[in-house]
Amino acid sequence: MRSLRSLVALVLVGSFACRDATAPDHSSGTAQAPIPSVSAEAAAPKGRAMPSGAAEAPRVALGIHGAVSSQEENATDVGLAILKKGGSAVDAAIAVGFALAVTHPSAGNIGGGGFMVIRTSDGKAFALDYREMAPAAASRDMYLDKKGNPTRGSLDGPKAAGIPGTVRGFAAAHEEFGKLPWKDLVAPAVALAKDGFALDEETAGDLARVTKKMRDLGYADTAKLFEKADGSALAKGDKLVQPELAKVLQTIADQGADAFYTGALAEKMATEVEKAGGIWKASDLSSYKAKWRDPIVFQYRGHEIVTMPPPSAGGVVLKQLLAMSQALQLDKQPWRGAEEVHLFSEAMRRAYADRNLLLGDPDFVKMPLEKLLDPAYATERTKNIDPAHATPSKDVSAGLPAKPESPQTTHYSVVDEAGNAVANTYTLNTGYGAKVAIAGTGVLLNNEMDDFATAPGKPNVFGLVQGEANKIEPNKRMLSSMTPTIVSKDGELRAVLGSPGGPTITTTVAQLTRALVDYQVPLDKAVPAFRAHHQWMPDEIITEQSIPNEVVAELEKKGHKVSRRERIGHANCIEVDPKTRGFRAVADTSRANGKAAAY
Ligand code: DON
């Protein structure tokens, strides 16, 4: 799937010395991914037949050539069009990512960052880290007031923004795996920004709320980007037109990712952020690199799982959760019954205690990864789980209460005809990030700095109580929960998974993996099923309204506190039907917008 262009360059120079900073990074001293190669198998379409079951637009789509599932209809359509044009799954993922930056501005972005997990049809796996980075002028206590208490500085306004990684990340993915020209992948987003697109009810409502908040924070110019000219709210069916963003995207389309990180546009962005009270320097942008990491790859009950390593905690926690599930023989418990939810909650409680205190950016902290990833350690951790009673979290470790999640990040999944697969989760952190755009660009700033332990030992916006491993340091990447994940069996792709939801991301992905592997529940049934989450502190199971009352009663009898939340996560996923090898794309439309498409 590697582009002919870079393959030719490789053959000519016989080394990677000439490849730019977006290529797998051999100089950083960090884990390195193997170099992708083209195989005959990768190029050859495999025989597939339509999966059984009905398509049910926009929630479920069936196909044999390719599939896309994302949180927004226009973006899904863009992805499918790229696949039909002969683009690779990575091409389509890049195009979907740029489109979401326009059509799903609460989380889609070019001013944020994320993670992409790729599995090529010949079974090779790759993990791309394009997480935001703390500016060089950042410091450990920059968000504390004089009394040492955390302020909202890590959440609202330009100072909350890390150096964005999305554009470099997409360019790095394209460099390695792109088939179509870069500009063709950005062009649909340019058109959506320039010509506008009709708002659906959910996005219109969301914009009405957030523009008020932007004004309250003093960012009226940003609010204006998402309102009518007279300052009134856009309604369902109205077009959102974003000319400034269109211009920036056009520059990226014409001049490549470099234009966003060096030169006039980068200088302008750094100057405007600083003028507005932030701490970006042009040198922060020019030094930003997307990094190829060694993916976490492991076996779970006959399936191979490929997932994201640090600076996301997602893969480490996912592996721990599945290893504990295996040790507890959870597959013997009926799916979504009280016993299964209880035992899985105990596993989650223990995994999150480790996550919050031990993990951080691998380029800055030494982590006991070998131990955390050892199945024997996971088995050991299950030894004090009582099947009849909840273990109080204070006996596992200490912590503080959580605050409600602001639900925004977005995950999408893509597969192409050859069976190449992409799981991509990216974000501005909370909805619309720092609630402010860089003047004159329409680019919303992330508020990802809050994912650091801004005040170690105190909870962040997701209630995560984290330690020194994740303290702020210049040029460091903040710990994440994002868990883009790909499952295969006997060398064949089985599923592409992921979700937004802060700390609930990893537990959502673990539950979907277990639905497929332990219970053979297809994704169109597994995705809408209620989810349960435990993150050690607060000491409670967070779940959804649709959990049956009798399951809650059983859990409470065992000593759990159970609190219901409107929704957990938004898992836009794809599975390969094990019988027909056809694609079943599923959008998580019972929780929010989305569209699955396949052909
Ligand atoms: O990287 C993380 O873990 C968070 N910034 C993700 C935020 C998120 O999922 C918000 N949405 N629900």
Coordinates of C-alpha atoms and ligand atoms in Angstrom, one line a residue:
M1 CA 0.0 0.0 0.0
R2 CA 3.0 2.2 0.2
S3 CA 3.0 4.8 -2.5
L4 CA 5.0 4.1 -5.6
R5 CA 6.5 7.6 -5.2
S6 CA 8.2 6.9 -1.9
L7 CA 9.0 3.3 -3.0
V8 CA 10.9 4.7 -6.0
A9 CA 12.7 7.2 -3.7
L10 CA 13.7 4.3 -1.5
V11 CA 15.1 2.2 -4.3
L12 CA 17.0 5.1 -5.7
V13 CA 18.8 6.2 -2.5
G14 CA 18.9 2.8 -0.8
S15 CA 18.3 4.4 2.6
F16 CA 15.8 6.5 4.5
A17 CA 18.3 9.4 5.0
C18 CA 16.5 11.7 2.5
R19 CA 13.0 11.2 4.0
D20 CA 11.6 14.2 5.7
A21 CA 10.7 14.6 9.4
T22 CA 7.3 13.0 8.9
A23 CA 8.7 9.6 8.1
P24 CA 9.1 7.0 10.8
D25 CA 11.5 8.7 13.2
H26 CA 14.8 6.9 13.6
S27 CA 16.5 9.7 15.3
S28 CA 14.4 10.3 18.3
G29 CA 15.6 7.4 20.3
T30 CA 12.0 6.2 20.8
A31 CA 10.5 3.0 19.7
Q32 CA 10.5 2.5 16.0
A33 CA 7.9 0.9 13.8
P34 CA 9.0 -1.5 11.1
I35 CA 9.1 0.0 7.6
P36 CA 6.1 -0.9 5.6
S37 CA 6.5 -2.8 2.4
V38 CA 4.3 -3.6 -0.5
S39 CA 3.2 -7.1 -1.0
A40 CA 1.4 -8.6 -3.9
E41 CA -1.3 -9.6 -1.5
A42 CA -1.8 -6.0 -0.4
A43 CA -2.6 -5.0 -3.9
A44 CA -4.9 -7.8 -4.7
P45 CA -8.6 -7.5 -3.8
K46 CA -9.8 -10.5 -1.7
G47 CA -12.9 -12.4 -2.4
R48 CA -15.7 -11.1 -0.2
A49 CA -19.5 -11.5 -0.2
M50 CA -22.1 -9.3 1.4
P51 CA -22.5 -10.0 5.1
S52 CA -25.9 -11.2 6.3
G53 CA -28.3 -8.9 8.0
A54 CA -29.9 -5.7 6.7
A55 CA -28.3 -2.4 6.0
E56 CA -30.0 0.3 8.0
A57 CA -28.9 3.8 6.9
P58 CA -27.2 5.7 8.4
R59 CA -26.4 3.3 11.2
V60 CA -25.4 0.1 9.5
A61 CA -23.9 -0.3 6.0
L62 CA -22.8 -3.4 4.2
G63 CA -20.2 -3.7 1.5
I64 CA -17.4 -5.7 -0.1
H65 CA -15.1 -3.0 -1.6
G66 CA -14.7 -0.6 1.3
A67 CA -16.3 1.0 4.3
V68 CA -16.3 4.1 6.4
S69 CA -17.9 5.0 9.7
S70 CA -17.6 8.4 11.2
Q71 CA -19.6 10.9 13.3
E72 CA -20.7 13.1 10.4
E73 CA -22.5 12.4 7.2
N74 CA -20.5 14.6 4.8
A75 CA -17.2 13.3 6.2
T76 CA -18.3 9.7 5.7
D77 CA -19.4 10.5 2.1
V78 CA -16.0 12.1 1.5
G79 CA -14.2 9.0 2.7
L80 CA -16.3 6.7 0.6
A81 CA -15.7 8.8 -2.5
I82 CA -11.9 8.6 -2.0
L83 CA -12.1 4.8 -1.7
K84 CA -14.2 4.7 -4.9
K85 CA -11.6 6.8 -6.6
G86 CA -9.0 4.2 -5.8
G87 CA -7.6 5.8 -2.7
S88 CA -6.2 3.6 0.1
A89 CA -7.8 3.3 3.5
V90 CA -5.2 5.8 4.7
D91 CA -6.1 8.2 1.9
A92 CA -9.7 8.0 2.9
A93 CA -8.9 8.4 6.6
I94 CA -6.9 11.6 5.8
A95 CA -9.8 13.0 3.7
V96 CA -12.3 12.1 6.4
G97 CA -10.1 13.8 9.0
F98 CA -9.8 17.1 7.0
A99 CA -13.6 17.0 6.3
L100 CA -14.5 16.6 10.0
A101 CA -12.3 19.6 10.8
V102 CA -15.0 21.5 8.8
T103 CA -18.2 19.7 9.4
H104 CA -17.7 18.5 13.0
P105 CA -15.8 21.4 14.5
S106 CA -16.4 20.3 18.1
A107 CA -13.8 17.6 17.7
G108 CA -12.7 17.3 14.1
N109 CA -9.7 19.6 13.7
I110 CA -6.5 20.8 12.3
G111 CA -5.7 22.6 15.5
G112 CA -5.6 19.5 17.7
G113 CA -4.1 16.1 17.5
G114 CA -4.6 12.4 17.9
F115 CA -3.5 8.8 17.0
M116 CA -3.8 6.6 14.0
V117 CA -3.5 2.8 14.0
I118 CA -3.0 1.2 10.7
R119 CA -3.0 -2.5 9.7
T120 CA -2.1 -3.4 6.2
S121 CA -3.7 -6.3 4.5
D122 CA -0.5 -8.3 4.8
G123 CA -0.7 -8.1 8.6
K124 CA 1.8 -5.3 9.3
A125 CA 0.8 -2.9 12.0
F126 CA 1.7 0.8 12.6
A127 CA 0.9 3.4 15.2
L128 CA 1.2 7.1 14.4
D129 CA 1.4 9.6 17.3
Y130 CA 0.4 13.0 16.3
R131 CA -0.6 14.1 19.8
E132 CA -0.2 17.8 20.7
M133 CA 3.0 18.8 22.4
A134 CA 3.5 21.4 25.2
P135 CA 5.1 24.6 23.9
A136 CA 8.7 25.2 24.9
A137 CA 7.6 27.9 27.3
A138 CA 5.3 25.6 29.3
S139 CA 6.1 24.7 32.9
R140 CA 4.8 22.3 35.5
D141 CA 2.8 24.8 37.6
M142 CA 1.6 27.2 34.8
Y143 CA -2.1 26.5 35.6
L144 CA -1.9 26.9 39.4
D145 CA -3.1 30.0 41.2
K146 CA -1.0 31.6 44.0
K147 CA -2.5 29.1 46.5
G148 CA -1.5 26.2 44.3
N149 CA -5.0 25.4 43.1
P150 CA -5.7 24.6 39.5
T151 CA -7.3 27.4 37.4
R152 CA -9.3 27.1 34.2
G153 CA -6.2 28.2 32.2
S154 CA -5.7 24.6 31.0
L155 CA -9.2 24.5 29.6
D156 CA -10.3 28.0 28.3
G157 CA -8.4 30.4 26.0
P158 CA -5.2 30.3 24.0
K159 CA -2.9 29.3 26.9
A160 CA -4.7 25.9 27.0
A161 CA -3.5 24.9 23.6
G162 CA -0.8 22.4 22.9
I163 CA 1.1 22.6 19.6
P164 CA -1.2 20.8 17.1
G165 CA -0.2 17.6 15.4
T166 CA -3.1 16.7 13.1
V167 CA -1.7 18.2 9.8
R168 CA 1.8 16.7 10.4
G169 CA 0.2 13.4 11.3
F170 CA -1.9 13.2 8.2
A171 CA 1.1 14.1 6.1
A172 CA 3.2 11.4 7.7
A173 CA 0.5 8.8 7.1
H174 CA 0.2 10.0 3.5
E175 CA 4.0 9.9 3.0
E176 CA 4.0 6.2 3.9
F177 CA 0.7 4.9 2.7
G178 CA -0.9 7.4 0.4
K179 CA -1.9 6.5 -3.2
L180 CA -3.8 9.6 -4.3
P181 CA -2.2 13.0 -4.5
W182 CA -2.3 15.0 -1.1
K183 CA -4.3 17.9 -2.6
D184 CA -7.1 15.5 -3.6
L185 CA -7.5 14.5 0.0
V186 CA -7.7 18.1 1.3
A187 CA -9.9 19.3 -1.6
P188 CA -13.2 18.0 -0.3
A189 CA -12.7 19.8 3.0
V190 CA -11.8 23.0 1.2
A191 CA -15.1 22.8 -0.7
L192 CA -17.1 22.1 2.4
A193 CA -15.6 25.1 4.2
K194 CA -15.8 27.4 1.2
D195 CA -19.3 26.5 -0.1
G196 CA -20.7 25.5 3.2
F197 CA -22.8 22.6 4.3
A198 CA -26.3 22.3 5.8
L199 CA -26.3 21.9 9.5
D200 CA -28.2 19.1 11.1
E201 CA -30.2 19.6 14.3
E202 CA -27.5 18.3 16.6
T203 CA -24.7 20.5 15.3
A204 CA -26.9 23.5 15.1
G205 CA -28.0 23.1 18.7
D206 CA -24.4 22.5 19.8
L207 CA -23.2 25.7 18.0
A208 CA -25.9 27.8 19.6
R209 CA -24.7 26.7 23.0
V210 CA -21.0 27.0 22.4
T211 CA -21.2 30.4 20.7
K212 CA -22.8 31.7 23.9
K213 CA -20.0 30.2 25.9
M214 CA -17.4 31.7 23.5
R215 CA -18.9 35.2 24.0
D216 CA -19.0 34.7 27.8
L217 CA -15.3 34.0 27.7
G218 CA -14.6 37.1 25.6
Y219 CA -14.1 35.3 22.3
A220 CA -16.8 37.0 20.3
D221 CA -14.7 36.9 17.1
T222 CA -14.6 33.1 17.3
A223 CA -18.4 33.0 18.0
K224 CA -19.0 35.0 14.8
L225 CA -17.4 32.2 12.8
F226 CA -20.3 29.9 13.7
E227 CA -23.2 32.4 13.6
K228 CA -25.3 34.3 11.1
A229 CA -23.9 37.7 10.0
D230 CA -26.4 39.4 12.3
G231 CA -25.1 37.5 15.3
S232 CA -28.1 35.2 15.6
A233 CA -27.8 31.4 15.8
L234 CA -27.7 29.2 12.8
A235 CA -30.6 26.7 12.7
K236 CA -31.0 23.3 11.3
G237 CA -30.8 23.4 7.5
D238 CA -28.8 26.7 7.5
K239 CA -25.4 26.6 5.8
L240 CA -22.2 27.0 7.8
V241 CA -19.6 28.7 5.6
Q242 CA -16.0 29.0 6.9
P243 CA -14.1 31.2 4.4
E244 CA -11.0 31.7 6.6
L245 CA -10.7 28.0 7.3
A246 CA -11.2 27.3 3.6
K247 CA -8.2 29.6 2.9
V248 CA -6.0 27.8 5.4
L249 CA -7.0 24.4 4.1
Q250 CA -6.3 25.5 0.5
T251 CA -2.8 26.6 1.6
I252 CA -2.3 23.1 3.1
A253 CA -3.7 21.5 -0.1
D254 CA -1.4 23.5 -2.3
Q255 CA 1.8 23.7 -0.2
G256 CA 1.6 20.6 2.0
A257 CA 1.8 20.3 5.8
D258 CA 5.0 22.4 5.9
A259 CA 2.9 25.5 5.2
F260 CA 1.1 24.9 8.5
Y261 CA 4.3 24.5 10.5
T262 CA 6.8 26.8 8.8
G263 CA 6.6 30.0 6.8
A264 CA 4.1 32.8 6.8
L265 CA 1.0 30.9 8.0
A266 CA 2.9 29.4 10.9
E267 CA 4.4 32.8 11.9
K268 CA 1.0 34.3 11.8
M269 CA -0.5 31.6 13.9
A270 CA 2.2 31.8 16.6
T271 CA 2.0 35.6 16.6
E272 CA -1.8 35.6 17.0
V273 CA -1.8 33.0 19.7
E274 CA 0.8 35.0 21.7
K275 CA -1.1 38.2 21.1
A276 CA -4.2 36.6 22.5
G277 CA -2.4 35.5 25.7
G278 CA -1.0 32.1 24.7
I279 CA 2.7 30.9 24.7
W280 CA 3.2 29.5 21.2
K281 CA 6.4 30.4 19.4
A282 CA 7.0 29.9 15.7
S283 CA 9.8 27.5 16.7
D284 CA 7.4 25.3 18.5
L285 CA 5.5 24.8 15.3
S286 CA 8.6 24.2 13.2
S287 CA 10.0 21.7 15.6
Y288 CA 6.8 19.6 15.8
K289 CA 7.1 16.1 14.6
A290 CA 4.5 13.3 14.1
K291 CA 6.1 10.1 15.5
W292 CA 5.8 6.5 14.4
R293 CA 5.7 4.3 17.5
D294 CA 5.8 0.6 18.0
P295 CA 2.2 -0.4 18.3
I296 CA 1.1 -2.6 21.2
V297 CA 0.3 -6.0 19.6
F298 CA -1.0 -8.9 21.7
Q299 CA -3.1 -12.0 21.5
Y300 CA -6.6 -12.2 23.1
R301 CA -8.3 -15.5 22.9
G302 CA -7.1 -16.4 19.4
H303 CA -7.3 -12.8 18.1
E304 CA -4.5 -10.4 17.5
I305 CA -5.1 -6.9 18.8
V306 CA -3.2 -3.9 17.5
T307 CA -3.5 -0.7 19.5
M308 CA -1.9 2.5 20.6
P309 CA 1.2 2.7 22.9
P310 CA 2.1 5.8 25.1
P311 CA 1.7 8.7 25.0
S312 CA -1.7 7.2 24.9
A313 CA -2.5 5.1 27.9
G314 CA -5.2 3.4 25.8
G315 CA -3.3 0.4 24.6
V316 CA -1.7 -0.4 27.9
V317 CA -5.0 -0.3 29.7
L318 CA -6.8 -2.2 27.0
K319 CA -4.2 -5.0 27.2
Q320 CA -4.5 -5.1 31.0
L321 CA -8.3 -5.2 30.9
L322 CA -8.4 -8.0 28.4
A323 CA -5.7 -10.0 30.2
M324 CA -7.7 -9.7 33.4
S325 CA -10.9 -10.6 31.6
Q326 CA -9.2 -13.8 30.4
A327 CA -7.8 -14.6 33.9
L328 CA -11.3 -14.1 35.3
Q329 CA -12.8 -16.3 32.5
L330 CA -15.3 -13.6 31.9
D331 CA -16.4 -15.2 28.6
K332 CA -18.2 -17.7 30.8
Q333 CA -20.5 -15.0 32.3
P334 CA -23.5 -14.0 30.2
W335 CA -22.9 -10.8 28.2
R336 CA -24.1 -7.6 30.0
G337 CA -25.3 -9.6 33.0
A338 CA -24.6 -8.3 36.6
E339 CA -21.8 -10.9 37.2
E340 CA -19.9 -9.9 34.0
V341 CA -20.3 -6.1 34.7
H342 CA -19.2 -6.6 38.3
L343 CA -16.1 -8.5 37.5
F344 CA -15.2 -6.3 34.5
S345 CA -15.6 -3.2 36.8
E346 CA -13.2 -4.7 39.3
A347 CA -10.7 -5.1 36.4
M348 CA -11.2 -1.5 35.3
R349 CA -10.8 -0.2 38.9
R350 CA -7.4 -1.9 39.1
A351 CA -6.1 -0.9 35.6
Y352 CA -7.0 2.8 36.1
A353 CA -5.1 3.0 39.4
D354 CA -2.0 2.0 37.5
R355 CA -2.7 4.2 34.5
N356 CA -3.2 7.3 36.4
L357 CA 0.0 7.1 38.4
L358 CA 2.5 5.5 36.2
L359 CA 2.1 6.6 32.5
G360 CA 3.2 9.6 30.6
D361 CA 5.1 10.6 27.4
P362 CA 7.7 7.8 26.7
D363 CA 10.2 10.4 25.5
F364 CA 10.2 11.9 29.0
V365 CA 9.4 9.3 31.6
K366 CA 10.5 5.7 32.2
M367 CA 7.5 3.5 32.7
P368 CA 7.3 0.0 34.0
L369 CA 5.7 -1.1 30.7
E370 CA 7.1 -4.6 30.7
K371 CA 5.4 -5.3 34.0
L372 CA 2.2 -3.5 33.2
L373 CA 1.9 -5.5 29.9
D374 CA 2.8 -8.8 31.4
P375 CA -0.3 -11.2 31.5
A376 CA 1.1 -12.7 34.7
Y377 CA 0.9 -9.3 36.4
A378 CA -2.7 -8.9 35.2
T379 CA -3.5 -12.3 36.6
E380 CA -2.0 -11.4 39.9
R381 CA -4.1 -8.2 40.0
T382 CA -7.3 -10.3 39.8
K383 CA -6.4 -12.4 42.8
N384 CA -8.1 -10.2 45.3
I385 CA -11.3 -9.7 43.2
D386 CA -14.3 -10.9 45.2
P387 CA -17.1 -12.3 43.0
A388 CA -19.7 -11.3 45.5
H389 CA -18.5 -7.9 46.6
A390 CA -17.1 -4.7 45.2
T391 CA -13.6 -3.8 46.4
P392 CA -13.6 -0.2 47.8
S393 CA -11.2 1.9 45.6
K394 CA -9.6 3.3 48.8
D395 CA -8.2 -0.2 49.3
V396 CA -6.7 -0.2 45.8
S397 CA -5.3 3.3 46.1
A398 CA -6.4 6.9 46.9
G399 CA -8.2 9.5 44.8
L400 CA -10.7 12.3 44.4
P401 CA -14.2 12.7 42.8
A402 CA -14.7 13.1 39.1
K403 CA -16.4 15.9 37.2
P404 CA -18.7 15.2 34.3
E405 CA -17.2 14.7 30.9
S406 CA -17.6 17.2 28.2
P407 CA -18.2 14.9 25.3
Q408 CA -16.0 15.7 22.4
T409 CA -13.3 13.8 20.5
T410 CA -14.2 11.8 17.5
H411 CA -13.3 8.4 16.2
Y412 CA -13.7 7.0 12.7
S413 CA -12.8 3.8 11.0
V414 CA -12.0 3.0 7.3
V415 CA -11.3 -0.2 5.4
D416 CA -10.5 -0.6 1.7
E417 CA -11.0 -3.5 -0.7
A418 CA -7.6 -5.0 0.0
G419 CA -8.4 -5.2 3.7
N420 CA -6.1 -2.4 4.8
A421 CA -7.6 -0.8 7.8
V422 CA -7.3 2.5 9.7
A423 CA -8.6 3.4 13.2
N424 CA -8.2 7.1 13.8
T425 CA -9.2 9.0 17.0
Y426 CA -8.4 12.7 17.2
T427 CA -9.6 15.6 19.2
L428 CA -9.5 19.2 20.5
N429 CA -10.0 17.6 24.0
T430 CA -13.3 19.0 25.3
G431 CA -16.0 20.3 22.8
Y432 CA -14.6 23.1 20.6
G433 CA -11.3 22.9 22.6
A434 CA -10.2 26.2 24.1
K435 CA -13.3 27.9 22.6
V436 CA -11.2 30.3 20.7
A437 CA -9.9 30.3 17.1
I438 CA -6.6 31.7 15.9
A439 CA -7.5 35.2 14.6
G440 CA -7.9 35.3 10.8
T441 CA -7.6 31.5 10.3
G442 CA -10.8 29.9 11.5
V443 CA -8.6 27.3 13.2
L444 CA -10.0 26.3 16.6
L445 CA -7.4 25.8 19.3
N446 CA -7.3 22.6 21.4
N447 CA -7.3 22.7 25.2
E448 CA -5.2 19.5 25.4
M449 CA -2.9 21.0 28.1
D450 CA -5.6 19.9 30.6
D451 CA -4.7 16.2 29.8
F452 CA -1.4 16.8 31.7
A453 CA -1.5 16.4 35.5
T454 CA -1.8 20.2 35.7
A455 CA -1.9 19.8 39.5
P456 CA -0.6 16.3 40.2
G457 CA -2.8 14.5 42.7
K458 CA -5.9 16.6 41.8
P459 CA -8.5 15.6 39.3
N460 CA -8.6 17.0 35.8
V461 CA -11.8 17.7 33.8
F462 CA -12.4 13.9 33.4
G463 CA -11.8 13.3 37.1
L464 CA -8.5 11.6 36.4
V465 CA -6.2 11.9 39.3
Q466 CA -2.7 11.6 37.8
G467 CA 0.8 11.7 39.0
E468 CA 4.2 13.2 38.3
A469 CA 4.8 11.0 35.3
N470 CA 2.3 13.1 33.4
K471 CA 3.4 16.5 34.8
I472 CA 3.9 19.4 32.3
E473 CA 7.3 19.8 30.8
P474 CA 8.4 21.8 27.7
N475 CA 7.9 19.9 24.5
K476 CA 6.3 16.9 26.2
R477 CA 3.1 15.2 25.0
M478 CA 0.2 14.8 27.5
L479 CA -1.1 11.4 28.4
S480 CA -4.2 10.3 26.5
S481 CA -6.9 7.7 26.7
M482 CA -7.5 7.5 23.0
T483 CA -7.5 3.8 21.9
P484 CA -7.7 3.3 18.1
T485 CA -7.6 -0.5 17.8
I486 CA -7.6 -3.1 15.1
V487 CA -8.6 -6.8 15.7
S488 CA -7.6 -9.6 13.4
K489 CA -7.9 -13.4 13.5
D490 CA -5.8 -16.0 11.7
G491 CA -4.2 -13.2 9.7
E492 CA -7.5 -11.7 8.5
L493 CA -8.9 -8.4 9.5
R494 CA -11.8 -8.8 12.0
A495 CA -12.7 -5.3 13.3
V496 CA -11.7 -1.6 13.4
L497 CA -12.6 0.0 16.8
G498 CA -12.4 3.2 18.8
S499 CA -14.4 5.9 20.5
P500 CA -14.3 9.3 22.1
G501 CA -15.1 9.7 25.8
G502 CA -12.0 10.6 27.7
P503 CA -11.2 7.8 30.2
T504 CA -14.3 5.9 29.0
I505 CA -12.6 5.4 25.6
T506 CA -10.5 2.5 26.6
T507 CA -13.2 0.7 28.5
T508 CA -15.6 1.1 25.6
V509 CA -13.0 -0.4 23.2
A510 CA -12.4 -3.2 25.6
Q511 CA -16.1 -4.0 25.9
L512 CA -16.6 -4.0 22.1
T513 CA -13.6 -6.3 21.7
R514 CA -15.0 -8.6 24.3
A515 CA -18.4 -8.6 22.6
L516 CA -16.8 -9.8 19.4
V517 CA -14.4 -12.2 20.8
D518 CA -16.0 -13.6 23.9
Y519 CA -19.6 -13.6 22.8
Q520 CA -19.6 -13.4 19.0
V521 CA -22.0 -10.5 19.2
P522 CA -21.9 -8.6 15.9
L523 CA -21.1 -4.9 16.1
D524 CA -24.5 -3.7 15.0
K525 CA -25.7 -5.3 18.3
A526 CA -22.6 -4.6 20.4
V527 CA -22.4 -0.9 19.6
P528 CA -25.8 0.1 20.9
A529 CA -25.6 -2.1 24.0
F530 CA -25.1 -0.2 27.3
R531 CA -21.6 0.4 28.5
A532 CA -20.1 0.4 31.9
H533 CA -17.1 2.3 33.1
H534 CA -14.9 2.4 36.3
Q535 CA -11.8 4.5 36.6
W536 CA -10.8 3.7 40.1
M537 CA -11.7 7.1 41.4
P538 CA -14.5 8.1 41.8
D539 CA -15.4 4.8 43.3
E540 CA -18.5 4.1 41.2
I541 CA -19.6 2.3 38.0
I542 CA -20.7 4.9 35.5
T543 CA -23.1 3.4 33.0
E544 CA -25.9 4.4 30.6
Q545 CA -29.7 4.8 30.9
S546 CA -30.4 1.6 29.0
I547 CA -28.8 -0.7 31.6
P548 CA -31.7 -2.9 33.0
N549 CA -32.8 -2.1 36.5
E550 CA -32.3 -5.7 37.7
V551 CA -28.6 -5.5 36.7
V552 CA -28.2 -2.3 38.6
A553 CA -29.9 -3.9 41.6
E554 CA -27.5 -6.8 41.5
L555 CA -24.5 -4.6 41.3
E556 CA -25.7 -2.5 44.2
K557 CA -26.2 -5.6 46.2
K558 CA -22.5 -6.4 45.7
G559 CA -21.6 -3.0 47.1
H560 CA -21.2 -0.9 43.9
K561 CA -22.4 2.6 43.6
V562 CA -23.9 2.9 40.1
S563 CA -24.5 6.2 38.4
R564 CA -26.2 6.5 35.0
R565 CA -25.0 8.9 32.4
E566 CA -26.8 10.0 29.2
R567 CA -24.2 8.4 27.0
I568 CA -20.7 6.9 27.1
G569 CA -18.5 7.2 24.0
H570 CA -19.4 7.2 20.3
A571 CA -18.0 4.1 18.6
N572 CA -17.9 4.4 14.8
C573 CA -16.6 1.0 13.9
I574 CA -16.3 -1.6 11.1
E575 CA -16.2 -5.3 11.3
V576 CA -15.4 -8.0 8.8
D577 CA -18.1 -10.6 8.8
P578 CA -16.4 -13.8 9.8
K579 CA -18.4 -15.9 7.4
T580 CA -18.6 -13.8 4.2
R581 CA -15.6 -11.5 4.8
G582 CA -17.8 -8.7 3.8
F583 CA -17.8 -5.4 5.7
R584 CA -20.3 -4.3 8.2
A585 CA -19.8 -0.6 9.1
V586 CA -21.7 0.6 12.2
A587 CA -22.2 4.2 13.3
D588 CA -23.0 4.9 16.9
T589 CA -26.2 6.8 16.0
S590 CA -28.1 5.8 19.2
R591 CA -25.8 8.2 21.1
A592 CA -25.2 11.0 18.6
N593 CA -25.0 11.7 14.9
G594 CA -23.0 9.5 12.5
K595 CA -23.1 7.7 9.3
A596 CA -21.8 4.3 8.2
A597 CA -21.3 3.8 4.5
A598 CA -20.0 0.9 2.4
Y599 CA -20.1 -0.3 -1.2
Ligands
DON1 O1 -6.7 12.3 24.9 C1 -7.6 12.2 25.7 O2 -7.7 11.2 26.5 C2 -8.7 13.2 25.9 N1 -8.2 14.5 25.4 C3 -9.9 12.8 25.1 C4 -11.0 13.7 25.2 C5 -12.3 13.2 24.9 O3 -12.4 12.0 24.5 C6 -13.5 14.1 25.1 N2 -14.7 13.4 24.6 N3 -15.5 12.8 24.9

